[in-house]
Coordinates of C-alpha atoms and ligand atoms in Angstrom, one line a residue:
X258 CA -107.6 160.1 -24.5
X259 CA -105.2 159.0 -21.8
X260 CA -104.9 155.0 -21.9
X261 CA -105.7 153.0 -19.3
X262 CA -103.2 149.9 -18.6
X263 CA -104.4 146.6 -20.3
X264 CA -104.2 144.5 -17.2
X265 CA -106.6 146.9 -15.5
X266 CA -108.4 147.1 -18.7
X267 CA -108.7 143.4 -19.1
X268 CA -110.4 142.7 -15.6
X269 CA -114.1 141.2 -15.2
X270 CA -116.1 139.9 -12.4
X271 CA -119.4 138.5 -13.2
X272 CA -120.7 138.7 -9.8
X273 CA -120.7 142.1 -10.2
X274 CA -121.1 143.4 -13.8
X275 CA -124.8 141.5 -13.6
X276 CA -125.8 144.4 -11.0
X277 CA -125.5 147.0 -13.7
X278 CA -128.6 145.8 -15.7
X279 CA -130.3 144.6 -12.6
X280 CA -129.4 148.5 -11.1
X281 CA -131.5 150.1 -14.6
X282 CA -134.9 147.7 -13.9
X283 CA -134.4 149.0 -10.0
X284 CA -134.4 152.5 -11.2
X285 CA -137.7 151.8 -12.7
X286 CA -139.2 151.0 -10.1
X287 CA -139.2 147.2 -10.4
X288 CA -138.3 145.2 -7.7
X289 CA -135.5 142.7 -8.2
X290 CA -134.5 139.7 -6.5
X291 CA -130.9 139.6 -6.0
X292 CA -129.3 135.9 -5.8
X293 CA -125.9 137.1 -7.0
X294 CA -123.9 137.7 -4.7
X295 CA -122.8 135.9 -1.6
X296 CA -122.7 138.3 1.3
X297 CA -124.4 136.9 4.4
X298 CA -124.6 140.6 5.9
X299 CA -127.1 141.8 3.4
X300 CA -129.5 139.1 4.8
X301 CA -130.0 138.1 8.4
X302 CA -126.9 137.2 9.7
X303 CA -123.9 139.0 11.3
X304 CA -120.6 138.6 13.2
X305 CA -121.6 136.8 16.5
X306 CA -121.5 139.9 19.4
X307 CA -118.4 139.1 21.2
X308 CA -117.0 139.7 17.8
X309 CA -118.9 143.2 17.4
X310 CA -118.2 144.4 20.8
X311 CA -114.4 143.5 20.4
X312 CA -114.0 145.5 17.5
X313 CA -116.0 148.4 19.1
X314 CA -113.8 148.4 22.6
X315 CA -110.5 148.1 20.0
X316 CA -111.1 151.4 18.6
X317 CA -112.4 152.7 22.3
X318 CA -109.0 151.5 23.5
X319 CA -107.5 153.3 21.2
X320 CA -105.9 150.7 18.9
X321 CA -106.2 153.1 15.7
X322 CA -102.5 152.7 14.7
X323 CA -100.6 151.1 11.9
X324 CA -99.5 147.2 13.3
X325 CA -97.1 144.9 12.2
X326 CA -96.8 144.1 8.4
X327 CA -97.7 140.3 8.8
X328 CA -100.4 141.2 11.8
X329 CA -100.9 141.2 15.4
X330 CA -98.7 138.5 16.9
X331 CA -101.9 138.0 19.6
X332 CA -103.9 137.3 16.1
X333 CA -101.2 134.9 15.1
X334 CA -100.9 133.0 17.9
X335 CA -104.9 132.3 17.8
X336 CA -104.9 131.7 14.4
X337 CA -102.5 129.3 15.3
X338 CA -104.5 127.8 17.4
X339 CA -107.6 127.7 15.8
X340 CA -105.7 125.7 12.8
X341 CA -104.1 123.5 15.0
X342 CA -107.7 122.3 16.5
X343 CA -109.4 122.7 13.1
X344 CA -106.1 120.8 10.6
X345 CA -103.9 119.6 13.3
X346 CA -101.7 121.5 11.3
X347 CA -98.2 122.3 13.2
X348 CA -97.2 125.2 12.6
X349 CA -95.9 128.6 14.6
X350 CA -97.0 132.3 14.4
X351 CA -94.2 132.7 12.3
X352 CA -95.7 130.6 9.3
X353 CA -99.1 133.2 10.0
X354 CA -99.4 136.7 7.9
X355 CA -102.4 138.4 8.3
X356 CA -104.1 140.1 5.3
X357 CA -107.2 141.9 4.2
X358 CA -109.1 139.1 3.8
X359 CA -108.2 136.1 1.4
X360 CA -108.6 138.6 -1.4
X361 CA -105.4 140.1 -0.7
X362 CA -104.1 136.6 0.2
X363 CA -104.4 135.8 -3.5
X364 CA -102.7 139.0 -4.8
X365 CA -99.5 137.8 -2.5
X366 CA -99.4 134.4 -3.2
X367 CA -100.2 135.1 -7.4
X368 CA -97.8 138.3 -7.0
X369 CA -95.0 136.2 -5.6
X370 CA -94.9 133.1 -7.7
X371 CA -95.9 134.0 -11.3
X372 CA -93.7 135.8 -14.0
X373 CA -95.0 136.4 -16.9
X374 CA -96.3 133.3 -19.2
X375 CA -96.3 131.1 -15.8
X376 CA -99.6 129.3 -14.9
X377 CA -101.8 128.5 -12.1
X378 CA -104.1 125.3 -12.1
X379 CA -107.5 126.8 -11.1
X380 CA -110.7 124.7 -10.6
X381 CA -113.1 125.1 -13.5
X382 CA -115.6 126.4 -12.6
X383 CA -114.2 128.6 -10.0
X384 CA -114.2 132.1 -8.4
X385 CA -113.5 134.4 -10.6
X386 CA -110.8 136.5 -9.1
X387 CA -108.4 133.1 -9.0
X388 CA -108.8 133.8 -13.0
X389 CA -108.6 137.3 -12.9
X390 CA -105.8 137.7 -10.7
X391 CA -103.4 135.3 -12.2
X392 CA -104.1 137.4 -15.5
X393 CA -103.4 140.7 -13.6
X394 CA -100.3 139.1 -12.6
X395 CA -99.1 138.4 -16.2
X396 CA -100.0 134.4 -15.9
X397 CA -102.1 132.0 -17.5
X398 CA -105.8 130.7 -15.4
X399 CA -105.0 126.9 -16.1
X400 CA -108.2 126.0 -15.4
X401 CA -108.8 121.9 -14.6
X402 CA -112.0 120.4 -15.1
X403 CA -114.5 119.3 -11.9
X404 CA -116.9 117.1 -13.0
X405 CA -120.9 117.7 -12.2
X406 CA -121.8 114.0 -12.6
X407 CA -119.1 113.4 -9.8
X408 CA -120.6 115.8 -7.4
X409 CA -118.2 118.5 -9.1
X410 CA -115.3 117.4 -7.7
X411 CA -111.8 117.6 -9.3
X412 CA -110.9 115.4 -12.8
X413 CA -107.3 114.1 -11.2
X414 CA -106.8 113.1 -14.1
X415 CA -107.4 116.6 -16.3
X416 CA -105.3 118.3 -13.8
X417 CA -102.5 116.2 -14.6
X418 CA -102.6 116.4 -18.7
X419 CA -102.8 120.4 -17.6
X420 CA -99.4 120.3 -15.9
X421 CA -96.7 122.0 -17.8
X422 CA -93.3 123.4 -17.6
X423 CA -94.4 126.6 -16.7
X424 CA -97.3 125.5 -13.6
X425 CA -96.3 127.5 -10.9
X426 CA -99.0 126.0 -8.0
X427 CA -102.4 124.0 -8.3
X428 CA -105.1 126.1 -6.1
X429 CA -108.0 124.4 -4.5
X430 CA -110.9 125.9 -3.4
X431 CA -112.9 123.6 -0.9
X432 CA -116.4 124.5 -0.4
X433 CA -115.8 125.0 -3.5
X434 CA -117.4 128.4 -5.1
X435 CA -119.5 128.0 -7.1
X436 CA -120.4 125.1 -6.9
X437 CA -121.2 123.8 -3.1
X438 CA -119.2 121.0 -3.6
X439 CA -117.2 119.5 -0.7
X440 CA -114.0 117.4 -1.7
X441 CA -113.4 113.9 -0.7
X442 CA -110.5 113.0 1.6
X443 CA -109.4 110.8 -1.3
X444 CA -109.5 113.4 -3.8
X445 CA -107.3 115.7 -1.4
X446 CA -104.8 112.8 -1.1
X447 CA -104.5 112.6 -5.0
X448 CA -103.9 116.2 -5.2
X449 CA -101.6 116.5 -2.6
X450 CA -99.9 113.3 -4.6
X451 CA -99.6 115.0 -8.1
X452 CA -98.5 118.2 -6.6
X453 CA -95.7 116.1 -4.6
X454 CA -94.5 114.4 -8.1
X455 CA -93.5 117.8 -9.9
X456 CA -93.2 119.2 -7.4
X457 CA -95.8 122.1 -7.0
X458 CA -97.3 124.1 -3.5
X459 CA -101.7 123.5 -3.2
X460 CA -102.7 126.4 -2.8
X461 CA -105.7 125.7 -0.2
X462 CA -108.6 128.4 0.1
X463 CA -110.5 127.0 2.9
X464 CA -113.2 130.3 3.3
X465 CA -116.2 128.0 3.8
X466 CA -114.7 125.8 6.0
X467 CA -116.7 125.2 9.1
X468 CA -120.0 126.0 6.6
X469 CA -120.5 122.1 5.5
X470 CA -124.0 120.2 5.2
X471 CA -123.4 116.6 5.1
X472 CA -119.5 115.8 5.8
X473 CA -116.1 117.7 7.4
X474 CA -114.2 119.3 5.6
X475 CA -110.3 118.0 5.0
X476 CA -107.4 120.0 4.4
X477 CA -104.4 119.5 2.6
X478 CA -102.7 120.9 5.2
X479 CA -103.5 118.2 7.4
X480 CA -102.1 115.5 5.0
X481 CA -99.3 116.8 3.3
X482 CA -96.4 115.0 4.6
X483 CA -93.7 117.2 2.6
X484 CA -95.5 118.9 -0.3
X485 CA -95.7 122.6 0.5
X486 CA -99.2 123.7 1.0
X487 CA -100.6 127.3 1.8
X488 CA -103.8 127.0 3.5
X489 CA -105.9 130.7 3.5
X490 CA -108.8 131.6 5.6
X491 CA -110.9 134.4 7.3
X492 CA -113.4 136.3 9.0
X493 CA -115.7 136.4 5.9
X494 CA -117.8 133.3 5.9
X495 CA -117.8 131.5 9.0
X496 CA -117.6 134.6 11.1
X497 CA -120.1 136.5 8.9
X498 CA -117.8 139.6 8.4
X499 CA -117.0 140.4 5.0
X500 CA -117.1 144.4 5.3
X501 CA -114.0 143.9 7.8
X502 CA -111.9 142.8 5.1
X503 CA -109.7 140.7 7.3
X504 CA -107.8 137.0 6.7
X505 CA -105.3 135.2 7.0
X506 CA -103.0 132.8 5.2
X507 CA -100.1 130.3 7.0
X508 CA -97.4 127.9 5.7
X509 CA -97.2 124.3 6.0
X510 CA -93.7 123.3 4.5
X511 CA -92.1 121.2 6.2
X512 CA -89.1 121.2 3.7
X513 CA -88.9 124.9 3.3
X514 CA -89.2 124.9 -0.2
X515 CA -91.3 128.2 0.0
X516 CA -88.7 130.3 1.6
X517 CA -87.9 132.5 -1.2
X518 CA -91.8 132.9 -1.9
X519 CA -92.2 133.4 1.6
X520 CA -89.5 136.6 1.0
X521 CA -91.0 137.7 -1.6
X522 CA -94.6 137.4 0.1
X523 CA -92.9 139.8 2.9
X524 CA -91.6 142.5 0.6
X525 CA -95.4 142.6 -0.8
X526 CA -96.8 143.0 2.8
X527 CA -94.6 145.6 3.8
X528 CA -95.0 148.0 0.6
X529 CA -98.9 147.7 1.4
X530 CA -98.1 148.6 5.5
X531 CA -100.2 146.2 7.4
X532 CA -103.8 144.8 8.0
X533 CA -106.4 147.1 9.7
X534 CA -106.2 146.9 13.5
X535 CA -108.9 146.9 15.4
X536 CA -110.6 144.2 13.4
X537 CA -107.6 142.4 14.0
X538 CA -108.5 142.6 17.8
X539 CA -112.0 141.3 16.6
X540 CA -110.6 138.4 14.7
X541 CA -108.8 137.4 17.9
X542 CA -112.7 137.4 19.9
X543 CA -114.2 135.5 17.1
X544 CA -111.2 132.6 16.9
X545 CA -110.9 132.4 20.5
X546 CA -114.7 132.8 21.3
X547 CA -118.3 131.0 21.8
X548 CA -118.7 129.3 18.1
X549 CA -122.2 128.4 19.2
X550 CA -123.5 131.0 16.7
X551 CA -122.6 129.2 13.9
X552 CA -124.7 126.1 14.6
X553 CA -127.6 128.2 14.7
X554 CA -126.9 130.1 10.8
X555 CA -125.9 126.8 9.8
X556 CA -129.1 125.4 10.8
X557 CA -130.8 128.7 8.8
X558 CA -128.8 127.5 5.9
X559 CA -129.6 124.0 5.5
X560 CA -133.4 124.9 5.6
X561 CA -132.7 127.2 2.7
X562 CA -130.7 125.0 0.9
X563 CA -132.8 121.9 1.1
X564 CA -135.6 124.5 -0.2
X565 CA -134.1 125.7 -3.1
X566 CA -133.0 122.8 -3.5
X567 CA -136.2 121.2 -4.1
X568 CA -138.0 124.2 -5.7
X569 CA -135.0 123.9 -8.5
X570 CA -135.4 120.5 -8.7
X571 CA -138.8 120.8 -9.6
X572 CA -138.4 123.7 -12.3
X573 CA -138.6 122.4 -16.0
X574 CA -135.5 122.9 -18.1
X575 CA -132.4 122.6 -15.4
X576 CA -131.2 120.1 -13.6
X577 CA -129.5 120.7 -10.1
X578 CA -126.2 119.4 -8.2
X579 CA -126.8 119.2 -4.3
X580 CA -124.5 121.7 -2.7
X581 CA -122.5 120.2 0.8
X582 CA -120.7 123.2 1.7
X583 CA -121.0 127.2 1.4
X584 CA -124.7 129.0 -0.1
X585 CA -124.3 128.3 -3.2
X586 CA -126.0 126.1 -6.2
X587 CA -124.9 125.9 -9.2
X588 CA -128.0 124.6 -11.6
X589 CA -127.2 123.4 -14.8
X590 CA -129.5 124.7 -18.6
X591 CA -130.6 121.9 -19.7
X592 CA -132.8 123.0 -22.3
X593 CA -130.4 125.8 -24.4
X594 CA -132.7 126.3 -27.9
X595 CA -134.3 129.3 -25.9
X596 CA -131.4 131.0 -25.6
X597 CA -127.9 132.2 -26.9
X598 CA -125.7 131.7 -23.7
X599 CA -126.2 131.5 -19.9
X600 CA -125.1 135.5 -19.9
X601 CA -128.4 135.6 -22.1
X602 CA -130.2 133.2 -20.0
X603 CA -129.6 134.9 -16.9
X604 CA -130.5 138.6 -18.4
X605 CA -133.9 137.0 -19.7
X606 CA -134.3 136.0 -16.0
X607 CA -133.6 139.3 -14.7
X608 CA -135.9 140.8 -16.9
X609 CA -138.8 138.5 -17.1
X610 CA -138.7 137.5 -13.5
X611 CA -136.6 140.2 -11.8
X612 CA -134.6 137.3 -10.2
X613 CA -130.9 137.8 -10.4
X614 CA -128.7 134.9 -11.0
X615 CA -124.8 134.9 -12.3
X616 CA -124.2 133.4 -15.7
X617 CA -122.3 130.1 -15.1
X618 CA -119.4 130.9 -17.4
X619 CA -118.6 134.1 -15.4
X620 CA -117.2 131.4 -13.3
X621 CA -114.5 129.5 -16.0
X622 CA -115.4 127.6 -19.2
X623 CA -117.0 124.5 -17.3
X624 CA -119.6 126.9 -16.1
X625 CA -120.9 127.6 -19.3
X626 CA -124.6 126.4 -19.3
X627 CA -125.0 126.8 -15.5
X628 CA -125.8 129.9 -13.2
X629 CA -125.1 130.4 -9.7
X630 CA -127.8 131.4 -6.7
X631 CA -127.5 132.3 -3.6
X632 CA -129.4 130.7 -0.7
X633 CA -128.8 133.6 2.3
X634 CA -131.9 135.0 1.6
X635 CA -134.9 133.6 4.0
X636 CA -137.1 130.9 3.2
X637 CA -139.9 133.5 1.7
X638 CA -137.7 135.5 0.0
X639 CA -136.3 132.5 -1.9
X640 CA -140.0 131.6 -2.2
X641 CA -140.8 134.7 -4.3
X642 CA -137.6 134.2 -6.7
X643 CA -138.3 130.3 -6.8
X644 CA -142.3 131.3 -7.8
X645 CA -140.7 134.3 -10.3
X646 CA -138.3 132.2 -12.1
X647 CA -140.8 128.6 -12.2
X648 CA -143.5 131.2 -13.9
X649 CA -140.8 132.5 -16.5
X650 CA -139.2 128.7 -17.3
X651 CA -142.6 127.3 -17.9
X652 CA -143.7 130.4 -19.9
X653 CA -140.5 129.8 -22.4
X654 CA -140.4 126.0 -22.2
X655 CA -144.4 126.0 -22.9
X656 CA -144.1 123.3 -20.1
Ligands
PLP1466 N1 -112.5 132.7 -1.8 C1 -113.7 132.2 -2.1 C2 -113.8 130.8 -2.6 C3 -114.8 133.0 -2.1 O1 -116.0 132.5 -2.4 C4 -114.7 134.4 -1.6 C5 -115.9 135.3 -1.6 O2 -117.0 135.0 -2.0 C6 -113.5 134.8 -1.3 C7 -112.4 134.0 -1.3 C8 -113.2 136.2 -0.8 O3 -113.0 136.2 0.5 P1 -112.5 137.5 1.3 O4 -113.8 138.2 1.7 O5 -111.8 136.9 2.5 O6 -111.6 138.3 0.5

């Protein structure tokens, strides 16, 4: 047998590996009800027109070619802009790259920074490719505690006893994935405070941005005065593409203490040739365009999530966090004698219900005990699972 690498070897990603058994019960015949994973395309919601028809007339025009390494510099220049109204960040195209979405934003930044046995502070729970992609890089997740009873936002104090010699960056995700939870300006401040005292970059994944429920969302960008922050972004969430595979990621450093990452960054971007064109012409429509579209989903997704909301609320067994930001909830198992783990929880679900959740410690070790839905889906769709999985929870708790 010809051996596969380790690293490759060692990868997992929960949001996934729950569609295999899920995939078996569909062969079957049975139909499932799939709250795993968080594409708003599969539901009904996609890129506003303008958007559509600039990546259609892009291709027409015959923009088919390899670009720039770090993108467009008409992309730049309104990603600029759109951060400048959005953080008041100030910053230039030249402190923009463009990347296949904040997915390859990650592989830079982690590729860049971490040898091996160096660490990243990662929100628990969190994402899982902030966990899986320091490993592939040879580092250590150093995952830092956010705390339920606090509205899951980050234990300040956690992350500092997890600082060590080796920390390379603390990454904050805000929406936070998977939990919902939108950080406080305060808690930013503190952040940005403990990276500034030894001396660390935030590592700001602002995805969910413009998707919050109750409050705005604050970046460090905005409030660092001379800790270096990398803020990432993209067309995924708020502009409802996530097949394009486009984002972006920009400096703000106003000490230039990135400069050799920044090199480094570059050298990585060059040996992968450059972000795909015409969506880049696409991205340009949606920063510069009508945002009116996104009042409207927004408005779709607070009905959902106040729904599911109050359907889980309601369901014996769990108790439930109130998301602010992005589609996602993040209930916690109370009542564990049933089961072995959430994994086994959430495969009981699938099987007794046909409702697919994500185990909670897919997500890090302080998701053990929870699982993460999605709330795209319409309001009778997420009636169904909501009817499935009350019918299976009072059938085990006897409740
Ligand atoms: N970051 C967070 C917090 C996410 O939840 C996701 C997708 O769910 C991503 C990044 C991936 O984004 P992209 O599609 O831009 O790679």
């Amino acid at each position: 047998m010809i051996r596969a690498s380790e690293r490759a070897m060692g990868i997992e990603y929960a949001i996934r590996d729950v569609v295999l058994p899920a995939r078996e019960l569909e062969k079957k015949g049975i139909k499932v009800i799939r709250l795993n994973i968080g594409d708003p395309g599969k539901f009904d919601f996609q890129p506003p027109k303008h958007m559509r028809a600039a990546y259609c007339k892009a291709i027409q025009d015959g923009h088919n070619y390899y670009g720039p390494s770090e993108g467009i510099p008409e992309l730049r220049e309104a990603i600029v802009e759109r951060e400048r109204k959005k953080n008041g960040v100030d910053i230039t195209p030249d402190d923009v790259r463009v990347t296949a979405a904040v997915t390859e934003a990650l592989q830079f930044i982690f590729g860049a920074l971490l040898n091996p046995g160096d660490n990243i502070l990662v929100p628990s729970p969190s994402y899982p490719p902030y966990t899986g992609l320091v490993k592939f890089y040879g580092g250590i997740a150093n995952e830092y505690l956010t705390v339920e009873e606090n509205g899951w936002q980050p234990d300040i104090d956690d992350m500092r006893k997890k600082i060590d010699e080796r920390t390379k960056a603390i990454a904050v995700i805000n929406p936070n994935n998977p939990t919902g939870a939108l950080y406080e300006k305060k808690t930013i401040k503190e952040i940005l405070d403990l990276a500034g005292e030894y001396g660390l970059p935030v590592i700001s994944d602002e995805i969910y941005d413009l998707m919050t429920y109750e409050g705005k969302h604050v970046s460090p960008g905005s409030l660092t005065k001379d800790v270096p922050v990398i803020v990432m972004n993209g067309m995924s969430k708020v502009y409802f593409a996530t097949g394009w595979r486009l984002g972006y990621f920009y400096y703000v450093d106003p000490k230039n203490r990135l400069a050799e990452v920044r090199e480094a960054i570059d050298k990585m971007a060059r040996i992968r040739l450059c972000p795909n064109t015409p969506a880049q012409f696409a991205a340009i429509a949606g920063l510069t365009g009508p945002m009116d579209y996104l009042e409207e989903y927004m408005a779709k997704l607070k009905e959902r999530r106040d729904y599911i909301y109050k359907r889980l609320s309601e369901i014996p067994g769990i108790s439930t966090t109130k998301p602010q930001g992005a589609f996602y909830i993040f209930p916690k198992i109370e009542e564990r004698s049933k089961w072995k783990s959430d994994k086994d929880f959430v495969l009981d679900a699938l099987h007794e219900a046909h409702v697919l959740f994500v185990h909670g410690s897919g997500f890090g070790k302080a998701g053990a005990w929870h699982f993460r839905a999605v709330f795209l889906p319409p309001v009778e769709i997420l009636e169904g699972a909501m009817d499935n999985f009350e019918a299976f929870m009072r059938k085990r708790l006897g409740a």
